[in-house]
Amino acid sequence: MISSRSPGTTALWVAWARAVEHRRPDRLFADDYAAAFLAAAGAEASTPPAEFREALPAAVATRTAFFDEHLRSVTAGGVRQVVLLGAGLDTRAFRLPWPPGTTLYELDTPELLAFKETVLARQDAAAACHRTSLAIDLTDDWPATLCAVGLDPAQPVAWLAEGLLPYLEVESADRLLTAIGRLSAPDSTLALTYNPEALRTLAAAPSGRHLGSVGVAHPALPGRPEPWLARHGWQAHAHDIIHQAVAHHRAPAAAMEHTSPGTSACWLVTATISSQQSHRQPSPR
Ligand SMILES: C[S@@+](CC[C@H](N)C(=O)[O-])C[C@H]1O[C@@H](n2cnc3c(N)ncnc32)[C@H](O)[C@@H]1O
């Protein structure tokens, strides 16, 4: 069971939003397991606080569809290793049509993955790729463990950190990017959600108390992701979630509105590593 005061709680909130999308007649994707996770956890644990229920369905549907398209594109281009950092209750291993030879690694906490595996086993879920789940703490020294279970750093990797950065202090986020860079052969990609502006706004609002209680660290990252990622050798494209919501026919909620000009409540980011930078150290600040 996922404790109500752990980061895994927000994985349940995301699954709640994907279950909402799954029930829509015009759904952007089907997630056959989202409802099973909610049923196993119980309504009290899995229903987000009232303040988040308006914004979450459109935001999660938009980012899920966006990163589905990204991963389909990079694997169609030949990448065969996919790593979900803070995988939560993501079911892409089961619901996307992966090219033969694709291995997908799901990295998350032991507590979250134990819950996930139990529910998936009960559902007789069969992955559409070779799937490996790895119980680790992403603030620890995890790369050796990932390579020990099969990741080949000589081959390109598609990394996805969806909803993860809010849990990491800025030093841990920097260390994570350094570790990823060292494991990234040329043609590797990195995709992530980036929302420090929204977290700063939320931290000052009454609803911010919910995030603190489930482990959100409110990292002091800059408002835009490109310079931070460039320092770690990644050439990034940041897409405003509002534009992506509209492109995917989802009405942006008030909470997605810009906090100030030139910023976004949430950037959906895709990045490629330059061949000179792969496996290197980040440049100094
Ligand atoms: C908001 S959820 C997002 C889950 C998933 N990526 C999605 O979008 O559905 C954040 C996830 O990050 C995981 N997480 C947070 N900090 C972590 C850490 N230090 N090590 C491993 N996983 C972590 C949590 O357990 C949780 O499953």
JSON list of N, CA, C and O and ligand atoms in Angstrom, two decimals, residues 2 6-15 18 60 63-64 67 84-92 107-113 116 134-140 142 160-168 172 193 214-215, ligand 1:
[
{"chain": "A", "resi": 2, "resn": "ILE", "atom": "N", "xyz": [0.40, 2.30, -0.67]},
{"chain": "A", "resi": 2, "resn": "ILE", "atom": "CA", "xyz": [1.16, 3.54, -0.74]},
{"chain": "A", "resi": 2, "resn": "ILE", "atom": "C", "xyz": [0.76, 4.42, 0.45]},
{"chain": "A", "resi": 2, "resn": "ILE", "atom": "O", "xyz": [-0.42, 4.67, 0.66]},
{"chain": "A", "resi": 6, "resn": "SER", "atom": "N", "xyz": [3.51, 9.99, 1.16]},
{"chain": "A", "resi": 6, "resn": "SER", "atom": "CA", "xyz": [4.71, 9.73, 0.35]},
{"chain": "A", "resi": 6, "resn": "SER", "atom": "C", "xyz": [4.52, 10.29, -1.05]},
{"chain": "A", "resi": 6, "resn": "SER", "atom": "O", "xyz": [3.39, 10.56, -1.47]},
{"chain": "A", "resi": 7, "resn": "PRO", "atom": "N", "xyz": [5.64, 10.45, -1.80]},
{"chain": "A", "resi": 7, "resn": "PRO", "atom": "CA", "xyz": [5.52, 10.92, -3.18]},
{"chain": "A", "resi": 7, "resn": "PRO", "atom": "C", "xyz": [4.62, 10.02, -4.03]},
{"chain": "A", "resi": 7, "resn": "PRO", "atom": "O", "xyz": [4.02, 10.46, -5.00]},
{"chain": "A", "resi": 8, "resn": "GLY", "atom": "N", "xyz": [4.52, 8.73, -3.64]},
{"chain": "A", "resi": 8, "resn": "GLY", "atom": "CA", "xyz": [3.65, 7.82, -4.40]},
{"chain": "A", "resi": 8, "resn": "GLY", "atom": "C", "xyz": [2.20, 8.26, -4.41]},
{"chain": "A", "resi": 8, "resn": "GLY", "atom": "O", "xyz": [1.43, 7.91, -5.32]},
{"chain": "A", "resi": 9, "resn": "THR", "atom": "N", "xyz": [1.81, 9.06, -3.43]},
{"chain": "A", "resi": 9, "resn": "THR", "atom": "CA", "xyz": [0.43, 9.58, -3.41]},
{"chain": "A", "resi": 9, "resn": "THR", "atom": "C", "xyz": [0.13, 10.37, -4.67]},
{"chain": "A", "resi": 9, "resn": "THR", "atom": "O", "xyz": [-0.95, 10.26, -5.25]},
{"chain": "A", "resi": 10, "resn": "THR", "atom": "N", "xyz": [1.10, 11.16, -5.12]},
{"chain": "A", "resi": 10, "resn": "THR", "atom": "CA", "xyz": [0.83, 11.96, -6.31]},
{"chain": "A", "resi": 10, "resn": "THR", "atom": "C", "xyz": [0.80, 11.09, -7.56]},
{"chain": "A", "resi": 10, "resn": "THR", "atom": "O", "xyz": [0.15, 11.44, -8.55]},
{"chain": "A", "resi": 11, "resn": "ALA", "atom": "N", "xyz": [1.50, 9.94, -7.53]},
{"chain": "A", "resi": 11, "resn": "ALA", "atom": "CA", "xyz": [1.37, 9.00, -8.65]},
{"chain": "A", "resi": 11, "resn": "ALA", "atom": "C", "xyz": [-0.08, 8.52, -8.74]},
{"chain": "A", "resi": 11, "resn": "ALA", "atom": "O", "xyz": [-0.63, 8.35, -9.84]},
{"chain": "A", "resi": 12, "resn": "LEU", "atom": "N", "xyz": [-0.71, 8.33, -7.60]},
{"chain": "A", "resi": 12, "resn": "LEU", "atom": "CA", "xyz": [-2.13, 7.94, -7.59]},
{"chain": "A", "resi": 12, "resn": "LEU", "atom": "C", "xyz": [-3.00, 9.08, -8.13]},
{"chain": "A", "resi": 12, "resn": "LEU", "atom": "O", "xyz": [-3.96, 8.84, -8.86]},
{"chain": "A", "resi": 13, "resn": "TRP", "atom": "N", "xyz": [-2.67, 10.32, -7.77]},
{"chain": "A", "resi": 13, "resn": "TRP", "atom": "CA", "xyz": [-3.45, 11.47, -8.29]},
{"chain": "A", "resi": 13, "resn": "TRP", "atom": "C", "xyz": [-3.35, 11.53, -9.82]},
{"chain": "A", "resi": 13, "resn": "TRP", "atom": "O", "xyz": [-4.32, 11.83, -10.50]},
{"chain": "A", "resi": 14, "resn": "VAL", "atom": "N", "xyz": [-2.14, 11.25, -10.33]},
{"chain": "A", "resi": 14, "resn": "VAL", "atom": "CA", "xyz": [-1.97, 11.26, -11.79]},
{"chain": "A", "resi": 14, "resn": "VAL", "atom": "C", "xyz": [-2.78, 10.12, -12.42]},
{"chain": "A", "resi": 14, "resn": "VAL", "atom": "O", "xyz": [-3.44, 10.29, -13.46]},
{"chain": "A", "resi": 15, "resn": "ALA", "atom": "N", "xyz": [-2.77, 8.95, -11.76]},
{"chain": "A", "resi": 15, "resn": "ALA", "atom": "CA", "xyz": [-3.58, 7.82, -12.27]},
{"chain": "A", "resi": 15, "resn": "ALA", "atom": "C", "xyz": [-5.07, 8.19, -12.24]},
{"chain": "A", "resi": 15, "resn": "ALA", "atom": "O", "xyz": [-5.83, 7.83, -13.15]},
{"chain": "A", "resi": 18, "resn": "ARG", "atom": "N", "xyz": [-5.69, 10.18, -15.27]},
{"chain": "A", "resi": 18, "resn": "ARG", "atom": "CA", "xyz": [-5.70, 9.37, -16.49]},
{"chain": "A", "resi": 18, "resn": "ARG", "atom": "C", "xyz": [-6.96, 8.51, -16.57]},
{"chain": "A", "resi": 18, "resn": "ARG", "atom": "O", "xyz": [-7.46, 8.23, -17.66]},
{"chain": "A", "resi": 60, "resn": "VAL", "atom": "N", "xyz": [-2.81, 16.49, -17.11]},
{"chain": "A", "resi": 60, "resn": "VAL", "atom": "CA", "xyz": [-2.24, 15.13, -17.22]},
{"chain": "A", "resi": 60, "resn": "VAL", "atom": "C", "xyz": [-2.54, 14.53, -18.59]},
{"chain": "A", "resi": 60, "resn": "VAL", "atom": "O", "xyz": [-1.67, 13.90, -19.21]},
{"chain": "A", "resi": 63, "resn": "ARG", "atom": "N", "xyz": [-0.09, 16.22, -21.08]},
{"chain": "A", "resi": 63, "resn": "ARG", "atom": "CA", "xyz": [1.33, 15.82, -21.00]},
{"chain": "A", "resi": 63, "resn": "ARG", "atom": "C", "xyz": [1.49, 14.35, -21.37]},
{"chain": "A", "resi": 63, "resn": "ARG", "atom": "O", "xyz": [2.49, 13.96, -21.98]},
{"chain": "A", "resi": 64, "resn": "THR", "atom": "N", "xyz": [0.50, 13.52, -21.01]},
{"chain": "A", "resi": 64, "resn": "THR", "atom": "CA", "xyz": [0.58, 12.09, -21.36]},
{"chain": "A", "resi": 64, "resn": "THR", "atom": "C", "xyz": [0.60, 11.94, -22.88]},
{"chain": "A", "resi": 64, "resn": "THR", "atom": "O", "xyz": [1.44, 11.22, -23.43]},
{"chain": "A", "resi": 67, "resn": "PHE", "atom": "N", "xyz": [3.97, 13.23, -24.39]},
{"chain": "A", "resi": 67, "resn": "PHE", "atom": "CA", "xyz": [5.14, 12.34, -24.23]},
{"chain": "A", "resi": 67, "resn": "PHE", "atom": "C", "xyz": [4.91, 10.98, -24.92]},
{"chain": "A", "resi": 67, "resn": "PHE", "atom": "O", "xyz": [5.89, 10.34, -25.33]},
{"chain": "A", "resi": 84, "resn": "LEU", "atom": "N", "xyz": [12.02, 5.37, -17.67]},
{"chain": "A", "resi": 84, "resn": "LEU", "atom": "CA", "xyz": [11.06, 6.25, -17.01]},
{"chain": "A", "resi": 84, "resn": "LEU", "atom": "C", "xyz": [11.58, 6.54, -15.60]},
{"chain": "A", "resi": 84, "resn": "LEU", "atom": "O", "xyz": [11.64, 5.62, -14.76]},
{"chain": "A", "resi": 85, "resn": "LEU", "atom": "N", "xyz": [12.01, 7.76, -15.36]},
{"chain": "A", "resi": 85, "resn": "LEU", "atom": "CA", "xyz": [12.56, 8.17, -14.06]},
{"chain": "A", "resi": 85, "resn": "LEU", "atom": "C", "xyz": [11.41, 8.65, -13.18]},
{"chain": "A", "resi": 85, "resn": "LEU", "atom": "O", "xyz": [10.72, 9.60, -13.54]},
{"chain": "A", "resi": 86, "resn": "GLY", "atom": "N", "xyz": [11.16, 7.99, -12.05]},
{"chain": "A", "resi": 86, "resn": "GLY", "atom": "CA", "xyz": [9.96, 8.29, -11.27]},
{"chain": "A", "resi": 86, "resn": "GLY", "atom": "C", "xyz": [8.75, 7.84, -12.06]},
{"chain": "A", "resi": 86, "resn": "GLY", "atom": "O", "xyz": [7.84, 8.62, -12.36]},
{"chain": "A", "resi": 87, "resn": "ALA", "atom": "N", "xyz": [8.75, 6.54, -12.43]},
{"chain": "A", "resi": 87, "resn": "ALA", "atom": "CA", "xyz": [7.73, 6.01, -13.36]},
{"chain": "A", "resi": 87, "resn": "ALA", "atom": "C", "xyz": [6.32, 6.09, -12.80]},
{"chain": "A", "resi": 87, "resn": "ALA", "atom": "O", "xyz": [5.35, 6.19, -13.55]},
{"chain": "A", "resi": 88, "resn": "GLY", "atom": "N", "xyz": [6.20, 6.02, -11.47]},
{"chain": "A", "resi": 88, "resn": "GLY", "atom": "CA", "xyz": [4.87, 6.06, -10.87]},
{"chain": "A", "resi": 88, "resn": "GLY", "atom": "C", "xyz": [3.99, 4.96, -11.46]},
{"chain": "A", "resi": 88, "resn": "GLY", "atom": "O", "xyz": [4.44, 3.83, -11.70]},
{"chain": "A", "resi": 89, "resn": "LEU", "atom": "N", "xyz": [2.74, 5.30, -11.72]},
{"chain": "A", "resi": 89, "resn": "LEU", "atom": "CA", "xyz": [1.77, 4.30, -12.22]},
{"chain": "A", "resi": 89, "resn": "LEU", "atom": "C", "xyz": [1.60, 4.43, -13.73]},
{"chain": "A", "resi": 89, "resn": "LEU", "atom": "O", "xyz": [0.54, 4.10, -14.28]},
{"chain": "A", "resi": 90, "resn": "ASP", "atom": "N", "xyz": [2.65, 4.90, -14.39]},
{"chain": "A", "resi": 90, "resn": "ASP", "atom": "CA", "xyz": [2.71, 4.99, -15.85]},
{"chain": "A", "resi": 90, "resn": "ASP", "atom": "C", "xyz": [2.53, 3.58, -16.43]},
{"chain": "A", "resi": 90, "resn": "ASP", "atom": "O", "xyz": [3.20, 2.65, -16.00]},
{"chain": "A", "resi": 91, "resn": "THR", "atom": "N", "xyz": [1.66, 3.45, -17.45]},
{"chain": "A", "resi": 91, "resn": "THR", "atom": "CA", "xyz": [1.45, 2.13, -18.06]},
{"chain": "A", "resi": 91, "resn": "THR", "atom": "C", "xyz": [1.84, 2.12, -19.54]},
{"chain": "A", "resi": 91, "resn": "THR", "atom": "O", "xyz": [1.32, 1.32, -20.32]},
{"chain": "A", "resi": 92, "resn": "ARG", "atom": "N", "xyz": [2.78, 2.99, -19.91]},
{"chain": "A", "resi": 92, "resn": "ARG", "atom": "CA", "xyz": [3.18, 3.03, -21.33]},
{"chain": "A", "resi": 92, "resn": "ARG", "atom": "C", "xyz": [3.76, 1.68, -21.79]},
{"chain": "A", "resi": 92, "resn": "ARG", "atom": "O", "xyz": [3.63, 1.33, -22.94]},
{"chain": "A", "resi": 107, "resn": "LEU", "atom": "N", "xyz": [11.85, 3.19, -13.09]},
{"chain": "A", "resi": 107, "resn": "LEU", "atom": "CA", "xyz": [12.59, 3.46, -11.85]},
{"chain": "A", "resi": 107, "resn": "LEU", "atom": "C", "xyz": [11.69, 4.23, -10.89]},
{"chain": "A", "resi": 107, "resn": "LEU", "atom": "O", "xyz": [11.15, 5.30, -11.25]},
{"chain": "A", "resi": 108, "resn": "ASP", "atom": "N", "xyz": [11.52, 3.69, -9.70]},
{"chain": "A", "resi": 108, "resn": "ASP", "atom": "CA", "xyz": [10.73, 4.40, -8.69]},
{"chain": "A", "resi": 108, "resn": "ASP", "atom": "C", "xyz": [11.05, 3.78, -7.33]},
{"chain": "A", "resi": 108, "resn": "ASP", "atom": "O", "xyz": [11.92, 2.91, -7.23]},
{"chain": "A", "resi": 109, "resn": "THR", "atom": "N", "xyz": [10.35, 4.21, -6.30]},
{"chain": "A", "resi": 109, "resn": "THR", "atom": "CA", "xyz": [10.63, 3.74, -4.95]},
{"chain": "A", "resi": 109, "resn": "THR", "atom": "C", "xyz": [10.13, 2.31, -4.76]},
{"chain": "A", "resi": 109, "resn": "THR", "atom": "O", "xyz": [9.20, 1.87, -5.45]},
{"chain": "A", "resi": 110, "resn": "PRO", "atom": "N", "xyz": [10.73, 1.57, -3.81]},
{"chain": "A", "resi": 110, "resn": "PRO", "atom": "CA", "xyz": [10.27, 0.19, -3.55]},
{"chain": "A", "resi": 110, "resn": "PRO", "atom": "C", "xyz": [8.78, 0.15, -3.21]},
{"chain": "A", "resi": 110, "resn": "PRO", "atom": "O", "xyz": [8.05, -0.74, -3.68]},
{"chain": "A", "resi": 111, "resn": "GLU", "atom": "N", "xyz": [8.32, 1.10, -2.41]},
{"chain": "A", "resi": 111, "resn": "GLU", "atom": "CA", "xyz": [6.92, 1.11, -1.98]},
{"chain": "A", "resi": 111, "resn": "GLU", "atom": "C", "xyz": [5.98, 1.23, -3.18]},
{"chain": "A", "resi": 111, "resn": "GLU", "atom": "O", "xyz": [5.01, 0.47, -3.32]},
{"chain": "A", "resi": 112, "resn": "LEU", "atom": "N", "xyz": [6.28, 2.18, -4.06]},
{"chain": "A", "resi": 112, "resn": "LEU", "atom": "CA", "xyz": [5.42, 2.43, -5.22]},
{"chain": "A", "resi": 112, "resn": "LEU", "atom": "C", "xyz": [5.42, 1.21, -6.15]},
{"chain": "A", "resi": 112, "resn": "LEU", "atom": "O", "xyz": [4.37, 0.75, -6.60]},
{"chain": "A", "resi": 113, "resn": "LEU", "atom": "N", "xyz": [6.62, 0.67, -6.42]},
{"chain": "A", "resi": 113, "resn": "LEU", "atom": "CA", "xyz": [6.69, -0.43, -7.39]},
{"chain": "A", "resi": 113, "resn": "LEU", "atom": "C", "xyz": [6.07, -1.71, -6.84]},
{"chain": "A", "resi": 113, "resn": "LEU", "atom": "O", "xyz": [5.47, -2.47, -7.60]},
{"chain": "A", "resi": 116, "resn": "LYS", "atom": "N", "xyz": [2.44, -1.28, -7.49]},
{"chain": "A", "resi": 116, "resn": "LYS", "atom": "CA", "xyz": [2.17, -1.35, -8.93]},
{"chain": "A", "resi": 116, "resn": "LYS", "atom": "C", "xyz": [2.22, -2.80, -9.44]},
{"chain": "A", "resi": 116, "resn": "LYS", "atom": "O", "xyz": [1.32, -3.24, -10.16]},
{"chain": "A", "resi": 134, "resn": "LEU", "atom": "N", "xyz": [12.73, -1.21, -11.50]},
{"chain": "A", "resi": 134, "resn": "LEU", "atom": "CA", "xyz": [13.91, -1.11, -10.64]},
{"chain": "A", "resi": 134, "resn": "LEU", "atom": "C", "xyz": [13.58, -0.21, -9.45]},
{"chain": "A", "resi": 134, "resn": "LEU", "atom": "O", "xyz": [13.35, 0.99, -9.61]},
{"chain": "A", "resi": 135, "resn": "ALA", "atom": "N", "xyz": [13.58, -0.83, -8.26]},
{"chain": "A", "resi": 135, "resn": "ALA", "atom": "CA", "xyz": [13.26, -0.08, -7.04]},
{"chain": "A", "resi": 135, "resn": "ALA", "atom": "C", "xyz": [14.52, 0.60, -6.54]},
{"chain": "A", "resi": 135, "resn": "ALA", "atom": "O", "xyz": [15.45, -0.06, -6.05]},
{"chain": "A", "resi": 136, "resn": "ILE", "atom": "N", "xyz": [14.59, 1.91, -6.69]},
{"chain": "A", "resi": 136, "resn": "ILE", "atom": "CA", "xyz": [15.77, 2.66, -6.26]},
{"chain": "A", "resi": 136, "resn": "ILE", "atom": "C", "xyz": [15.34, 4.05, -5.78]},
{"chain": "A", "resi": 136, "resn": "ILE", "atom": "O", "xyz": [14.22, 4.49, -6.04]},
{"chain": "A", "resi": 137, "resn": "ASP", "atom": "N", "xyz": [16.28, 4.72, -5.11]},
{"chain": "A", "resi": 137, "resn": "ASP", "atom": "CA", "xyz": [16.08, 6.13, -4.76]},
{"chain": "A", "resi": 137, "resn": "ASP", "atom": "C", "xyz": [16.91, 6.94, -5.75]},
{"chain": "A", "resi": 137, "resn": "ASP", "atom": "O", "xyz": [18.13, 6.79, -5.80]},
{"chain": "A", "resi": 138, "resn": "LEU", "atom": "N", "xyz": [16.25, 7.80, -6.51]},
{"chain": "A", "resi": 138, "resn": "LEU", "atom": "CA", "xyz": [16.96, 8.56, -7.55]},
{"chain": "A", "resi": 138, "resn": "LEU", "atom": "C", "xyz": [17.89, 9.62, -6.96]},
{"chain": "A", "resi": 138, "resn": "LEU", "atom": "O", "xyz": [18.62, 10.26, -7.72]},
{"chain": "A", "resi": 139, "resn": "THR", "atom": "N", "xyz": [17.87, 9.83, -5.66]},
{"chain": "A", "resi": 139, "resn": "THR", "atom": "CA", "xyz": [18.84, 10.74, -5.05]},
{"chain": "A", "resi": 139, "resn": "THR", "atom": "C", "xyz": [20.09, 9.96, -4.60]},
{"chain": "A", "resi": 139, "resn": "THR", "atom": "O", "xyz": [21.05, 10.55, -4.13]},
{"chain": "A", "resi": 140, "resn": "ASP", "atom": "N", "xyz": [20.05, 8.61, -4.73]},
{"chain": "A", "resi": 140, "resn": "ASP", "atom": "CA", "xyz": [21.22, 7.79, -4.39]},
{"chain": "A", "resi": 140, "resn": "ASP", "atom": "C", "xyz": [22.05, 7.53, -5.65]},
{"chain": "A", "resi": 140, "resn": "ASP", "atom": "O", "xyz": [21.77, 8.08, -6.70]},
{"chain": "A", "resi": 142, "resn": "TRP", "atom": "N", "xyz": [22.30, 5.42, -8.33]},
{"chain": "A", "resi": 142, "resn": "TRP", "atom": "CA", "xyz": [21.51, 4.39, -9.02]},
{"chain": "A", "resi": 142, "resn": "TRP", "atom": "C", "xyz": [22.08, 3.94, -10.37]},
{"chain": "A", "resi": 142, "resn": "TRP", "atom": "O", "xyz": [21.71, 2.86, -10.85]},
{"chain": "A", "resi": 160, "resn": "LEU", "atom": "N", "xyz": [12.73, 9.74, -19.70]},
{"chain": "A", "resi": 160, "resn": "LEU", "atom": "CA", "xyz": [11.53, 10.54, -19.44]},
{"chain": "A", "resi": 160, "resn": "LEU", "atom": "C", "xyz": [11.42, 10.78, -17.93]},
{"chain": "A", "resi": 160, "resn": "LEU", "atom": "O", "xyz": [11.41, 9.82, -17.15]},
{"chain": "A", "resi": 161, "resn": "ALA", "atom": "N", "xyz": [11.37, 12.05, -17.55]},
{"chain": "A", "resi": 161, "resn": "ALA", "atom": "CA", "xyz": [11.16, 12.42, -16.14]},
{"chain": "A", "resi": 161, "resn": "ALA", "atom": "C", "xyz": [9.87, 13.25, -16.09]},
{"chain": "A", "resi": 161, "resn": "ALA", "atom": "O", "xyz": [9.90, 14.48, -16.13]},
{"chain": "A", "resi": 162, "resn": "GLU", "atom": "N", "xyz": [8.76, 12.56, -16.03]},
{"chain": "A", "resi": 162, "resn": "GLU", "atom": "CA", "xyz": [7.44, 13.21, -16.08]},
{"chain": "A", "resi": 162, "resn": "GLU", "atom": "C", "xyz": [6.93, 13.37, -14.65]},
{"chain": "A", "resi": 162, "resn": "GLU", "atom": "O", "xyz": [6.67, 12.36, -13.98]},
{"chain": "A", "resi": 163, "resn": "GLY", "atom": "N", "xyz": [6.82, 14.60, -14.22]},
{"chain": "A", "resi": 163, "resn": "GLY", "atom": "CA", "xyz": [6.33, 14.84, -12.86]},
{"chain": "A", "resi": 163, "resn": "GLY", "atom": "C", "xyz": [7.35, 14.56, -11.77]},
{"chain": "A", "resi": 163, "resn": "GLY", "atom": "O", "xyz": [7.00, 14.49, -10.59]},
{"chain": "A", "resi": 164, "resn": "LEU", "atom": "N", "xyz": [8.63, 14.39, -12.12]},
{"chain": "A", "resi": 164, "resn": "LEU", "atom": "CA", "xyz": [9.63, 14.00, -11.11]},
{"chain": "A", "resi": 164, "resn": "LEU", "atom": "C", "xyz": [10.33, 15.18, -10.45]},
{"chain": "A", "resi": 164, "resn": "LEU", "atom": "O", "xyz": [10.55, 15.19, -9.23]},
{"chain": "A", "resi": 165, "resn": "LEU", "atom": "N", "xyz": [10.71, 16.20, -11.22]},
{"chain": "A", "resi": 165, "resn": "LEU", "atom": "CA", "xyz": [11.57, 17.26, -10.67]},
{"chain": "A", "resi": 165, "resn": "LEU", "atom": "C", "xyz": [11.02, 17.90, -9.39]},
{"chain": "A", "resi": 165, "resn": "LEU", "atom": "O", "xyz": [11.82, 18.29, -8.53]},
{"chain": "A", "resi": 166, "resn": "PRO", "atom": "N", "xyz": [9.71, 18.05, -9.25]},
{"chain": "A", "resi": 166, "resn": "PRO", "atom": "CA", "xyz": [9.23, 18.67, -8.01]},
{"chain": "A", "resi": 166, "resn": "PRO", "atom": "C", "xyz": [9.66, 17.97, -6.73]},
{"chain": "A", "resi": 166, "resn": "PRO", "atom": "O", "xyz": [9.61, 18.55, -5.65]},
{"chain": "A", "resi": 167, "resn": "TYR", "atom": "N", "xyz": [10.12, 16.71, -6.84]},
{"chain": "A", "resi": 167, "resn": "TYR", "atom": "CA", "xyz": [10.50, 15.96, -5.63]},
{"chain": "A", "resi": 167, "resn": "TYR", "atom": "C", "xyz": [11.97, 16.10, -5.29]},
{"chain": "A", "resi": 167, "resn": "TYR", "atom": "O", "xyz": [12.43, 15.58, -4.27]},
{"chain": "A", "resi": 168, "resn": "LEU", "atom": "N", "xyz": [12.73, 16.77, -6.17]},
{"chain": "A", "resi": 168, "resn": "LEU", "atom": "CA", "xyz": [14.17, 16.80, -5.98]},
{"chain": "A", "resi": 168, "resn": "LEU", "atom": "C", "xyz": [14.62, 18.20, -5.59]},
{"chain": "A", "resi": 168, "resn": "LEU", "atom": "O", "xyz": [14.22, 19.18, -6.21]},
{"chain": "A", "resi": 172, "resn": "SER", "atom": "N", "xyz": [20.05, 17.68, -6.05]},
{"chain": "A", "resi": 172, "resn": "SER", "atom": "CA", "xyz": [19.72, 16.32, -6.51]},
{"chain": "A", "resi": 172, "resn": "SER", "atom": "C", "xyz": [19.33, 16.34, -7.98]},
{"chain": "A", "resi": 172, "resn": "SER", "atom": "O", "xyz": [19.68, 15.41, -8.73]},
{"chain": "A", "resi": 193, "resn": "THR", "atom": "N", "xyz": [8.82, 17.19, -17.59]},
{"chain": "A", "resi": 193, "resn": "THR", "atom": "CA", "xyz": [7.96, 18.30, -17.22]},
{"chain": "A", "resi": 193, "resn": "THR", "atom": "C", "xyz": [8.78, 19.23, -16.34]},
{"chain": "A", "resi": 193, "resn": "THR", "atom": "O", "xyz": [9.59, 18.78, -15.52]},
{"chain": "A", "resi": 214, "resn": "VAL", "atom": "N", "xyz": [3.28, 15.61, 0.79]},
{"chain": "A", "resi": 214, "resn": "VAL", "atom": "CA", "xyz": [3.58, 14.39, 0.02]},
{"chain": "A", "resi": 214, "resn": "VAL", "atom": "C", "xyz": [4.99, 14.43, -0.57]},
{"chain": "A", "resi": 214, "resn": "VAL", "atom": "O", "xyz": [5.31, 13.70, -1.49]},
{"chain": "A", "resi": 215, "resn": "GLY", "atom": "N", "xyz": [5.84, 15.31, -0.05]},
{"chain": "A", "resi": 215, "resn": "GLY", "atom": "CA", "xyz": [7.26, 15.23, -0.38]},
{"chain": "A", "resi": 215, "resn": "GLY", "atom": "C", "xyz": [7.74, 16.16, -1.47]},
{"chain": "A", "resi": 215, "resn": "GLY", "atom": "O", "xyz": [8.88, 16.05, -1.92]},
{"chain": "B", "resi": 1, "resn": "LIG", "atom": "C1", "xyz": [3.91, 12.82, -9.69]},
{"chain": "B", "resi": 1, "resn": "LIG", "atom": "S1", "xyz": [4.47, 11.17, -9.74]},
{"chain": "B", "resi": 1, "resn": "LIG", "atom": "C2", "xyz": [4.63, 10.99, -11.49]},
{"chain": "B", "resi": 1, "resn": "LIG", "atom": "C3", "xyz": [4.63, 9.54, -11.89]},
{"chain": "B", "resi": 1, "resn": "LIG", "atom": "C4", "xyz": [4.70, 9.27, -13.39]},
{"chain": "B", "resi": 1, "resn": "LIG", "atom": "N1", "xyz": [5.93, 9.76, -13.98]},
{"chain": "B", "resi": 1, "resn": "LIG", "atom": "C5", "xyz": [3.51, 9.85, -14.09]},
{"chain": "B", "resi": 1, "resn": "LIG", "atom": "O1", "xyz": [3.62, 10.93, -14.70]},
{"chain": "B", "resi": 1, "resn": "LIG", "atom": "O2", "xyz": [2.45, 9.22, -14.02]},
{"chain": "B", "resi": 1, "resn": "LIG", "atom": "C6", "xyz": [6.18, 11.30, -9.20]},
{"chain": "B", "resi": 1, "resn": "LIG", "atom": "C7", "xyz": [6.85, 9.94, -9.02]},
{"chain": "B", "resi": 1, "resn": "LIG", "atom": "O3", "xyz": [8.23, 10.16, -8.72]},
{"chain": "B", "resi": 1, "resn": "LIG", "atom": "C8", "xyz": [8.61, 9.20, -7.75]},
{"chain": "B", "resi": 1, "resn": "LIG", "atom": "N2", "xyz": [9.78, 9.70, -7.00]},
{"chain": "B", "resi": 1, "resn": "LIG", "atom": "C9", "xyz": [9.88, 10.89, -6.33]},
{"chain": "B", "resi": 1, "resn": "LIG", "atom": "N3", "xyz": [11.09, 11.00, -5.75]},
{"chain": "B", "resi": 1, "resn": "LIG", "atom": "C10", "xyz": [11.77, 9.85, -6.05]},
{"chain": "B", "resi": 1, "resn": "LIG", "atom": "C11", "xyz": [13.07, 9.37, -5.74]},
{"chain": "B", "resi": 1, "resn": "LIG", "atom": "N4", "xyz": [13.92, 10.08, -4.96]},
{"chain": "B", "resi": 1, "resn": "LIG", "atom": "N5", "xyz": [13.45, 8.16, -6.21]},
{"chain": "B", "resi": 1, "resn": "LIG", "atom": "C12", "xyz": [12.60, 7.42, -6.98]},
{"chain": "B", "resi": 1, "resn": "LIG", "atom": "N6", "xyz": [11.35, 7.83, -7.32]},
{"chain": "B", "resi": 1, "resn": "LIG", "atom": "C13", "xyz": [10.94, 9.03, -6.86]},
{"chain": "B", "resi": 1, "resn": "LIG", "atom": "C14", "xyz": [7.38, 9.05, -6.86]},
{"chain": "B", "resi": 1, "resn": "LIG", "atom": "O4", "xyz": [7.41, 7.85, -6.12]},
{"chain": "B", "resi": 1, "resn": "LIG", "atom": "C15", "xyz": [6.26, 9.12, -7.89]},
{"chain": "B", "resi": 1, "resn": "LIG", "atom": "O5", "xyz": [5.90, 7.84, -8.36]}
]
